[in-house]
Amino acid sequence: IMQNPSAVSDIYGEWIEVTNIGDNVSDLHGLILHEDDGEFHTINAPGGLFLLPEEFMVLGINNDNSQNGGITVDYEYSNFFLSNNWDEVIISHPSGTIIDQISYDNGISFPDESGMSMALNSPINDNSLGENWAVSTHQLPSGDYGTPGAPNVTEGCTATGNGDVNTDGILNVLDLVSIIQFILGEIEFSQSQLC
């Protein structure tokens, strides 16, 4: 989420990135992008706005990359603005069912740096928890930081792990067992284990 770009003004450079962690193609046409205070945008793509499994898509306030800081925006929305302090990003089905939502909090638990997008440290982590977000560390040509349309790069994963996920100093079958348990959803990993 780029709620406060520095390279350009907010009205040109705000964007959010979505990804599909499921196994099926998702059509975003008709979904509603909104917040609690009444701002909303219904995604209008009559031919379909298809998000493939493991694909990243950028929804932005301006799809002109000569004005928006050089960002490739896959879909331009309107009537939806991101506060630089506290706000919500909610995606709902027309039936009212909330598909996903976050509520960022002016830096209390979510990152809040000007010119740096908030990046979820793993697409499978709970995005409603600020502890699972970090500032992007990949610098864009505009000077801002983010990875719109690509996997996130954050300060939490600058080093390459050696596979010792249980941090006992020994790389062995116990590490492999832990990795399998994580994949099966039986245990959770910390940020350092994910890296």
PDB file of C-alpha atoms in Angstrom, residues 8 14 21-22 31 38 62 76 83 87 96 98 104 111 122 127 130 132 134 136-137 141 144 156 168 172 190 192 195:
ATOM      1  CA  VAL A   8       4.405  12.861  -6.569  1.00  0.00           C
ATOM      2  CA  GLU A  14      -1.480   6.398  -4.283  1.00  0.00           C
ATOM      3  CA  ILE A  21      -2.919 -16.789  -2.928  1.00  0.00           C
ATOM      4  CA  GLY A  22      -5.627 -19.209  -4.059  1.00  0.00           C
ATOM      5  CA  LEU A  31     -15.919  -5.952  -6.292  1.00  0.00           C
ATOM      6  CA  GLY A  38     -18.108   6.114   2.973  1.00  0.00           C
ATOM      7  CA  ASN A  62      -3.809   7.306 -11.617  1.00  0.00           C
ATOM      8  CA  GLU A  76      -7.397   2.946 -12.152  1.00  0.00           C
ATOM      9  CA  SER A  83      -5.287   8.751   4.437  1.00  0.00           C
ATOM     10  CA  ASP A  87      -7.540   4.411   7.284  1.00  0.00           C
ATOM     11  CA  GLY A  96     -21.645  -7.213   1.360  1.00  0.00           C
ATOM     12  CA  ILE A  98     -15.855  -8.703   3.071  1.00  0.00           C
ATOM     13  CA  TYR A 104      -3.598   0.856   9.271  1.00  0.00           C
ATOM     14  CA  PRO A 111       4.739   1.102   9.082  1.00  0.00           C
ATOM     15  CA  SER A 122       4.560 -12.744   3.121  1.00  0.00           C
ATOM     16  CA  ASN A 127      -2.516  -8.785   6.700  1.00  0.00           C
ATOM     17  CA  GLY A 130       0.678  -4.496  11.688  1.00  0.00           C
ATOM     18  CA  ASN A 132       3.327  -8.562   9.493  1.00  0.00           C
ATOM     19  CA  ALA A 134       7.310  -3.528   6.896  1.00  0.00           C
ATOM     20  CA  SER A 136       9.618  -1.495   1.249  1.00  0.00           C
ATOM     21  CA  THR A 137      13.361  -1.350   0.721  1.00  0.00           C
ATOM     22  CA  PRO A 141      13.359   5.234 -10.317  1.00  0.00           C
ATOM     23  CA  ASP A 144      10.137   6.310  -3.647  1.00  0.00           C
ATOM     24  CA  GLY A 156      13.111  -7.926   7.322  1.00  0.00           C
ATOM     25  CA  ASP A 168      19.803 -24.598  16.898  1.00  0.00           C
ATOM     26  CA  ASN A 172      19.523 -31.181   9.803  1.00  0.00           C
ATOM     27  CA  SER A 190       8.653 -15.752  12.787  1.00  0.00           C
ATOM     28  CA  SER A 192      13.506 -14.393  10.636  1.00  0.00           C
ATOM     29  CA  CYS A 195      13.626 -15.153   5.550  1.00  0.00           C
TER      30      CYS A 195
END
